[in-house]
XYZ file of C-alpha atoms in Angstrom:
469
model
C 5.457 1.585 -62.887
C 8.766 0.222 -63.953
C 10.721 0.014 -67.507
C 12.939 -3.004 -67.503
C 15.776 -3.219 -70.008
C 17.314 -6.807 -71.007
C 18.774 -8.326 -67.753
C 17.271 -6.094 -65.414
C 15.038 -7.313 -62.610
C 13.217 -6.331 -59.449
C 11.024 -7.216 -56.197
C 8.238 -8.989 -56.432
C 5.436 -8.559 -53.447
C 4.135 -11.309 -51.530
C 1.624 -12.822 -53.431
C 0.601 -13.832 -56.829
C 2.184 -12.485 -59.998
C 0.559 -12.095 -63.545
C 2.383 -11.729 -66.618
C 0.316 -11.337 -69.958
C 2.031 -10.714 -73.540
C -0.595 -9.243 -75.958
C -1.229 -9.973 -79.714
C -0.320 -12.965 -82.023
C 1.696 -15.418 -80.170
C 1.103 -18.320 -77.398
C 2.868 -17.597 -73.438
C 3.752 -21.367 -71.963
C 5.766 -21.561 -68.666
C 8.664 -23.986 -67.840
C 9.016 -24.622 -63.753
C 12.314 -25.337 -62.593
C 14.854 -26.338 -59.508
C 17.967 -24.661 -58.792
C 19.631 -27.000 -61.919
C 17.304 -25.339 -64.267
C 15.806 -28.999 -65.359
C 11.510 -29.718 -64.650
C 10.918 -33.012 -62.325
C 8.123 -34.005 -65.042
C 6.002 -33.103 -67.910
C 2.835 -31.791 -65.668
C 6.063 -28.509 -64.981
C 5.210 -27.594 -69.012
C 2.052 -25.496 -68.731
C 0.746 -24.394 -72.150
C -1.933 -24.279 -73.566
C -3.636 -27.493 -73.813
C -2.313 -27.562 -69.967
C -2.916 -25.375 -68.819
C -2.000 -25.122 -65.155
C 0.063 -27.123 -62.869
C 0.483 -26.002 -58.884
C 1.041 -22.257 -57.694
C 0.145 -21.197 -61.743
C -2.413 -20.661 -64.898
C -3.020 -20.467 -67.833
C -6.025 -18.168 -68.971
C -5.213 -16.696 -73.091
C -2.420 -14.497 -73.024
C -2.218 -14.714 -68.975
C -0.064 -16.355 -66.956
C -0.262 -15.783 -63.160
C 2.160 -17.351 -60.399
C 2.072 -17.649 -57.055
C 4.810 -18.726 -56.075
C 3.698 -20.265 -52.234
C 2.308 -22.830 -54.530
C 4.223 -23.962 -56.598
C 5.334 -27.239 -56.094
C 8.155 -28.412 -54.024
C 11.810 -27.959 -54.619
C 10.290 -25.064 -57.745
C 12.876 -21.745 -57.473
C 12.015 -20.666 -61.260
C 9.629 -19.994 -64.061
C 10.726 -19.566 -67.266
C 7.941 -18.116 -69.344
C 8.151 -18.512 -72.830
C 6.662 -16.736 -76.122
C 6.130 -18.571 -79.397
C 3.996 -17.623 -82.258
C 0.710 -18.702 -82.843
C 1.062 -19.752 -85.795
C 3.723 -22.374 -85.803
C 7.105 -21.880 -87.329
C 6.365 -18.121 -88.097
C 9.913 -16.330 -87.285
C 9.362 -14.000 -84.218
C 10.348 -11.513 -86.838
C 7.835 -10.901 -88.713
C 5.457 -10.108 -85.937
C 4.862 -7.438 -84.037
C 6.957 -7.433 -80.758
C 6.125 -9.038 -77.277
C 5.593 -6.286 -74.797
C 5.699 -7.850 -71.763
C 2.894 -6.535 -68.392
C 3.904 -7.637 -64.914
C 0.612 -7.264 -62.411
C -0.066 -8.083 -58.834
C -3.870 -6.794 -57.488
C -2.899 -4.078 -56.299
C -1.735 -2.382 -60.131
C 0.847 -3.161 -62.832
C 3.947 -3.620 -61.711
C 6.653 -3.270 -64.917
C 7.005 -3.257 -68.152
C 9.133 -5.231 -70.961
C 9.647 -4.388 -74.521
C 12.617 -6.503 -75.158
C 14.968 -6.622 -78.649
C 12.642 -6.734 -81.963
C 13.641 -10.543 -81.887
C 14.948 -11.965 -85.732
C 14.712 -15.734 -86.934
C 14.089 -16.799 -83.792
C 10.355 -18.867 -83.135
C 10.723 -19.044 -79.607
C 11.607 -16.508 -77.183
C 12.627 -16.625 -73.193
C 11.151 -13.368 -72.320
C 11.334 -13.661 -68.010
C 11.557 -15.674 -65.255
C 10.276 -15.514 -61.451
C 12.829 -16.817 -59.559
C 13.800 -17.182 -55.949
C 16.503 -15.355 -53.806
C 16.783 -15.772 -50.335
C 13.154 -15.601 -48.802
C 11.768 -13.775 -51.872
C 10.360 -13.738 -55.816
C 11.851 -12.056 -58.116
C 11.255 -10.892 -61.648
C 14.303 -10.597 -64.090
C 13.757 -9.723 -67.533
C 15.235 -11.975 -70.411
C 14.820 -11.803 -73.845
C 16.403 -14.640 -74.860
C 15.893 -16.008 -79.317
C 15.746 -19.638 -79.757
C 15.721 -20.985 -82.561
C 14.528 -24.717 -82.172
C 10.997 -23.979 -81.584
C 8.637 -24.491 -78.228
C 9.229 -28.595 -78.723
C 12.725 -28.603 -78.643
C 12.821 -25.867 -75.569
C 10.671 -28.474 -74.029
C 13.379 -30.574 -74.268
C 16.018 -28.608 -73.375
C 14.558 -28.531 -70.226
C 13.797 -32.146 -69.894
C 10.176 -32.373 -70.385
C 9.683 -35.381 -72.954
C 7.804 -34.728 -76.147
C 7.589 -37.880 -77.923
C 6.619 -37.353 -81.660
C 4.837 -39.588 -84.195
C 5.907 -39.899 -87.738
C 2.716 -39.930 -88.818
C 2.085 -36.516 -87.794
C -0.078 -36.714 -84.737
C 0.018 -34.521 -81.939
C 3.117 -35.552 -79.558
C 2.434 -36.975 -75.922
C 3.528 -34.581 -73.960
C 3.895 -30.969 -74.225
C 2.982 -28.944 -77.359
C -0.316 -30.545 -79.892
C -0.832 -28.523 -82.665
C -3.121 -25.273 -83.074
C -5.976 -26.988 -84.165
C -6.064 -28.594 -81.063
C -9.317 -27.987 -78.107
C -8.581 -25.472 -75.685
C -10.613 -25.823 -72.538
C -14.335 -26.460 -72.987
C -16.511 -25.957 -75.681
C -18.839 -22.310 -74.965
C -18.259 -18.884 -74.866
C -15.360 -16.693 -73.133
C -15.148 -13.871 -72.385
C -12.705 -11.010 -71.429
C -12.808 -8.098 -69.170
C -11.258 -4.849 -68.779
C -9.597 -3.788 -66.433
C -7.135 -5.417 -67.246
C -7.654 -7.031 -70.250
C -6.389 -10.728 -70.456
C -7.765 -12.305 -73.626
C -8.813 -15.477 -72.900
C -7.918 -18.367 -75.375
C -10.178 -19.909 -77.909
C -13.278 -22.284 -77.420
C -14.387 -25.045 -80.197
C -16.713 -23.762 -82.159
C -20.377 -23.318 -81.750
C -22.518 -23.965 -84.323
C -22.191 -21.310 -87.318
C -25.866 -19.561 -86.690
C -27.788 -17.704 -89.846
C -27.005 -14.865 -89.591
C -24.650 -11.390 -91.244
C -21.679 -12.008 -91.008
C -22.038 -8.441 -88.517
C -24.561 -6.481 -87.004
C -24.903 -3.003 -89.332
C -23.330 0.058 -86.897
C -27.097 2.034 -87.784
C -29.958 -0.401 -85.831
C -30.348 -1.979 -82.871
C -28.748 -5.602 -83.614
C -31.483 -8.203 -82.390
C -32.765 -6.418 -79.106
C -29.115 -5.928 -77.832
C -30.005 -2.665 -76.367
C -33.776 -4.182 -74.582
C -31.255 -6.939 -73.538
C -28.611 -5.093 -71.950
C -31.020 -2.381 -70.287
C -33.430 -4.201 -69.149
C -29.817 -6.116 -66.640
C -28.742 -2.989 -66.050
C -32.336 -1.799 -64.684
C -32.365 -4.479 -62.621
C -28.837 -3.855 -60.997
C -30.090 -0.095 -60.274
C -27.846 1.222 -63.070
C -28.924 3.843 -65.566
C -29.380 3.218 -69.877
C -26.228 2.898 -72.148
C -27.479 4.597 -75.743
C -26.363 3.199 -79.185
C -23.429 5.053 -80.353
C -22.652 4.943 -83.850
C -18.580 5.255 -83.675
C -18.730 3.019 -81.120
C -20.266 0.504 -83.199
C -17.802 0.721 -85.637
C -15.150 0.408 -84.170
C -16.692 -3.196 -82.310
C -16.896 -3.901 -86.068
C -13.119 -3.102 -86.752
C -11.822 -5.109 -84.000
C -14.570 -8.235 -84.728
C -13.207 -8.259 -88.049
C -9.483 -8.379 -87.041
C -10.018 -11.209 -84.346
C -12.383 -13.089 -87.447
C -9.126 -13.084 -89.600
C -7.028 -13.933 -86.777
C -8.683 -16.687 -86.177
C -8.459 -15.817 -82.234
C -9.575 -13.231 -78.964
C -7.245 -10.371 -78.499
C -7.274 -7.074 -77.406
C -5.118 -6.565 -79.805
C -5.597 -7.577 -83.317
C -2.986 -8.926 -85.519
C -2.939 -5.241 -87.193
C -0.994 -4.005 -84.290
C -3.766 -2.304 -83.829
C -5.613 -1.965 -80.059
C -9.473 -2.237 -80.020
C -9.169 1.401 -77.963
C -7.003 2.282 -81.113
C -9.564 1.501 -83.127
C -12.509 3.774 -80.428
C -10.279 7.113 -80.615
C -9.854 6.137 -85.028
C -13.584 5.808 -85.100
C -13.891 8.711 -83.664
C -14.815 9.200 -80.052
C -13.376 10.688 -77.594
C -13.805 8.755 -73.834
C -13.136 9.805 -70.147
C -14.255 5.979 -69.415
C -14.243 2.680 -71.743
C -14.536 -1.356 -71.181
C -14.731 -3.662 -73.166
C -16.000 -7.950 -74.163
C -14.750 -9.847 -76.455
C -16.374 -12.792 -76.918
C -16.173 -15.981 -78.842
C -19.535 -18.809 -78.715
C -22.086 -17.507 -78.636
C -24.940 -17.685 -81.343
C -26.794 -15.150 -80.596
C -27.072 -11.524 -78.953
C -29.287 -13.057 -76.034
C -26.754 -15.609 -75.450
C -24.000 -13.078 -75.448
C -25.403 -10.733 -72.993
C -26.759 -14.230 -70.685
C -22.982 -15.243 -70.766
C -21.586 -12.146 -69.172
C -24.019 -11.474 -66.450
C -23.316 -15.358 -65.918
C -19.922 -14.137 -64.888
C -19.053 -11.541 -62.271
C -16.372 -9.449 -63.483
C -18.123 -9.073 -66.399
C -21.356 -8.507 -65.478
C -20.233 -6.247 -63.308
C -18.950 -3.983 -66.897
C -22.330 -4.822 -68.259
C -24.114 -2.702 -65.505
C -21.495 -0.432 -64.498
C -23.466 2.793 -64.212
C -19.967 5.234 -65.645
C -20.971 3.884 -69.110
C -23.834 5.520 -70.790
C -23.253 4.618 -74.674
C -22.315 1.002 -75.930
C -21.951 -0.788 -80.253
C -21.428 -4.640 -80.528
C -20.610 -6.546 -83.294
C -19.656 -9.522 -84.163
C -18.000 -11.327 -87.591
C -17.471 -15.074 -88.498
C -14.954 -17.132 -89.053
C -15.192 -18.786 -92.169
C -12.783 -21.598 -91.865
C -13.809 -22.649 -88.236
C -17.611 -21.149 -88.291
C -16.217 -19.084 -84.945
C -18.270 -16.414 -84.703
C -16.229 -13.354 -82.341
C -18.289 -10.656 -80.988
C -16.968 -7.209 -79.614
C -19.175 -4.964 -77.053
C -17.899 -1.535 -76.359
C -18.498 0.423 -72.801
C -17.817 4.262 -72.542
C -19.450 7.783 -71.250
C -17.818 10.047 -74.067
C -14.925 12.751 -72.062
C -17.061 16.803 -71.790
C -15.155 19.378 -71.659
C -15.431 20.033 -68.035
C -14.088 16.061 -67.005
C -10.667 16.932 -68.017
C -10.573 18.992 -65.218
C -12.844 17.228 -62.573
C -10.657 13.962 -63.502
C -6.976 15.503 -62.336
C -8.538 16.616 -59.382
C -10.681 14.061 -58.784
C -6.706 12.324 -58.472
C -5.279 15.371 -56.729
C -7.520 14.840 -54.177
C -7.098 11.208 -53.699
C -2.688 11.855 -54.171
C -3.217 13.831 -51.090
C -5.396 11.833 -48.955
C -2.586 9.316 -49.132
C -0.097 12.447 -48.349
C -2.339 13.262 -45.184
C -3.681 9.697 -43.615
C 1.019 9.597 -44.069
C 1.463 13.037 -41.981
C 2.354 15.138 -44.632
C 1.142 18.344 -45.855
C -1.466 18.470 -49.365
C 0.518 19.176 -52.729
C -1.285 22.038 -54.276
C -1.977 21.901 -57.976
C 0.562 24.340 -60.691
C -1.172 24.864 -63.452
C 1.912 24.773 -65.064
C 2.374 21.714 -64.134
C -0.661 20.476 -65.625
C 0.086 21.139 -69.003
C 3.404 19.052 -69.148
C 1.910 16.164 -67.254
C -1.550 16.843 -70.207
C 0.880 16.778 -72.836
C 2.226 13.877 -72.196
C -0.372 11.529 -71.886
C -1.848 12.699 -74.346
C 1.511 12.407 -76.602
C 2.135 8.721 -75.315
C -1.855 7.984 -76.940
C -0.858 9.989 -79.615
C 2.632 8.392 -80.486
C 1.721 5.026 -79.381
C 4.655 4.403 -76.819
C 4.719 4.548 -72.513
C 7.564 5.583 -71.370
C 9.041 8.107 -68.785
C 11.495 9.282 -71.888
C 9.253 10.602 -75.258
C 11.341 9.822 -78.189
C 12.861 12.566 -79.289
C 14.666 11.658 -75.301
C 13.225 14.423 -73.619
C 12.558 13.767 -70.085
C 10.172 14.757 -66.977
C 11.500 18.079 -66.103
C 12.360 18.658 -69.385
C 8.885 18.644 -70.402
C 8.038 20.719 -66.578
C 10.478 22.644 -67.911
C 9.367 23.665 -71.486
C 5.690 24.306 -69.921
C 6.915 27.218 -68.498
C 7.530 25.894 -64.621
C 10.736 26.503 -62.934
C 10.995 23.677 -59.885
C 14.139 22.557 -58.087
C 13.096 19.536 -58.145
C 10.354 17.127 -60.430
C 9.874 13.319 -60.025
C 6.440 11.782 -62.379
C 4.469 9.360 -62.403
C 2.535 7.228 -65.153
C 0.638 4.423 -65.295
C -1.768 3.384 -68.089
C -4.636 0.877 -68.655
C -6.639 1.338 -65.114
C -10.069 3.415 -65.897
C -10.782 5.844 -63.243
C -8.706 8.175 -60.644
C -9.387 5.966 -57.925
C -8.105 3.227 -59.079
C -4.761 4.679 -60.833
C -3.929 6.235 -57.797
C -4.416 3.050 -55.536
C -1.835 1.042 -57.889
C 0.650 4.348 -57.887
C 0.119 3.416 -53.628
C 0.875 -0.437 -54.750
C 4.364 0.128 -56.565
C 6.793 1.279 -53.990
C 8.866 3.316 -56.620
C 5.182 5.314 -57.722
C 4.257 5.300 -53.930
C 7.918 7.366 -53.085
C 6.424 9.958 -55.077
C 3.125 10.590 -53.808
C 5.051 10.638 -49.759
C 8.315 12.319 -50.255
C 8.219 15.098 -47.992
C 9.791 17.554 -50.628
C 7.099 17.727 -53.277
C 4.697 20.578 -52.657
C 2.793 20.671 -55.877
C 1.372 18.473 -58.759
C -0.167 18.120 -62.492
C -2.318 15.714 -63.369
C -2.739 14.618 -66.772
C -5.098 11.921 -68.467
C -6.196 10.762 -72.182
C -7.078 8.002 -74.091
C -6.851 5.576 -77.105
C -3.239 4.253 -76.637
C -2.593 0.355 -77.297
C -3.575 0.088 -73.494
C -6.554 1.893 -73.401
C -6.083 5.621 -70.741
C -2.374 7.013 -70.089
C -2.016 8.359 -66.718
C 1.036 11.257 -66.004
C 1.857 12.817 -62.752
C 3.889 15.688 -62.186
C 5.430 16.445 -59.214
C 7.473 19.619 -57.661
C 9.025 21.309 -54.964
């Protein structure tokens, strides 16, 4: 995965691309031609107008399919603004852009922290020759989302009485989508927008960590049995983490993998004392009972697949009411704990899948190197512990520095990193669908490999491959 800097760009593969910005932000997009102006109000994609030809907004995730954009469109500008209008971006966590394709994560862009600006032009997807590219921007804008829309040519009509604009951004209290439950699924996590408030149930504000809340476990295990999956058991640590995250979402009044405090649901799992091999989550607003929650998850393919995933052995559930709106915020966590043998087994599986790709390409397999493995494992653990994601550590050490510190004396070193993937198959597939990472895996000169992984960082699982020759 590429780390972009302001002005940096990269070519996009054919097909759809998704961009995601988690946190207390609204994501918007402006579709323009080479002159930088929209053709009409339909070219402004935001929470009250979440789709246009070739572009669709779902919560904090924008999906763009360039060939399907309206005729003449050559550029899509991705914009973030505070979820609470008028809040300077400098008071919020720094927004970070994650770019993905169906094959895996492609790039990450963390712009310089904004100051008093209320809108940030984060990136643009633009046509160059016969293909499409993405450019990191990070340009602040002080006139608000309505002012930005006007400058792009959107007709924003403000009513002196304070009514919502006829076109363009409307107040946060406006309904987003149809009433009912909305859900996020775990890989990759993509928090949805909040629906209209359901009737507030006459229930406690959260479930006790030590009990089966309203028969939740029986409902889940019945569904898992029907799918041929083994049962899960409730875990008090997962329930504690779920309660903390549901409370954070209720306090913020919005769904999200990351709370207003900047802590992700995965970090809450680790903080509760749970070390996991794999983890998944459902973040939902709308259901009034655990039975409604489970039924909603089973009504859609991906959430249902997570609920019935045979890899999970333990679960935790909590729900917290927002006293202002009456909305109920739910967090369900699914996990398998890390056991002593899992580290070696999972690393060996990554190596095996990597070598299958090399053999398929006519190359010799790589030999596992314990010193490279030590360095790779330490880097994954460090990224989790210090909540960063980079080939360069906060104090400046690079892959070859870490290899040398572990005692490896290889003449050439290469490194792949990834975050968010839940399994060896998923992470190797993602690397193989990224040209730079694929080049490392298929480099003929490399002879040895070390693999490390750790869970609990802001994006969940963090993976490292260290290659040597």
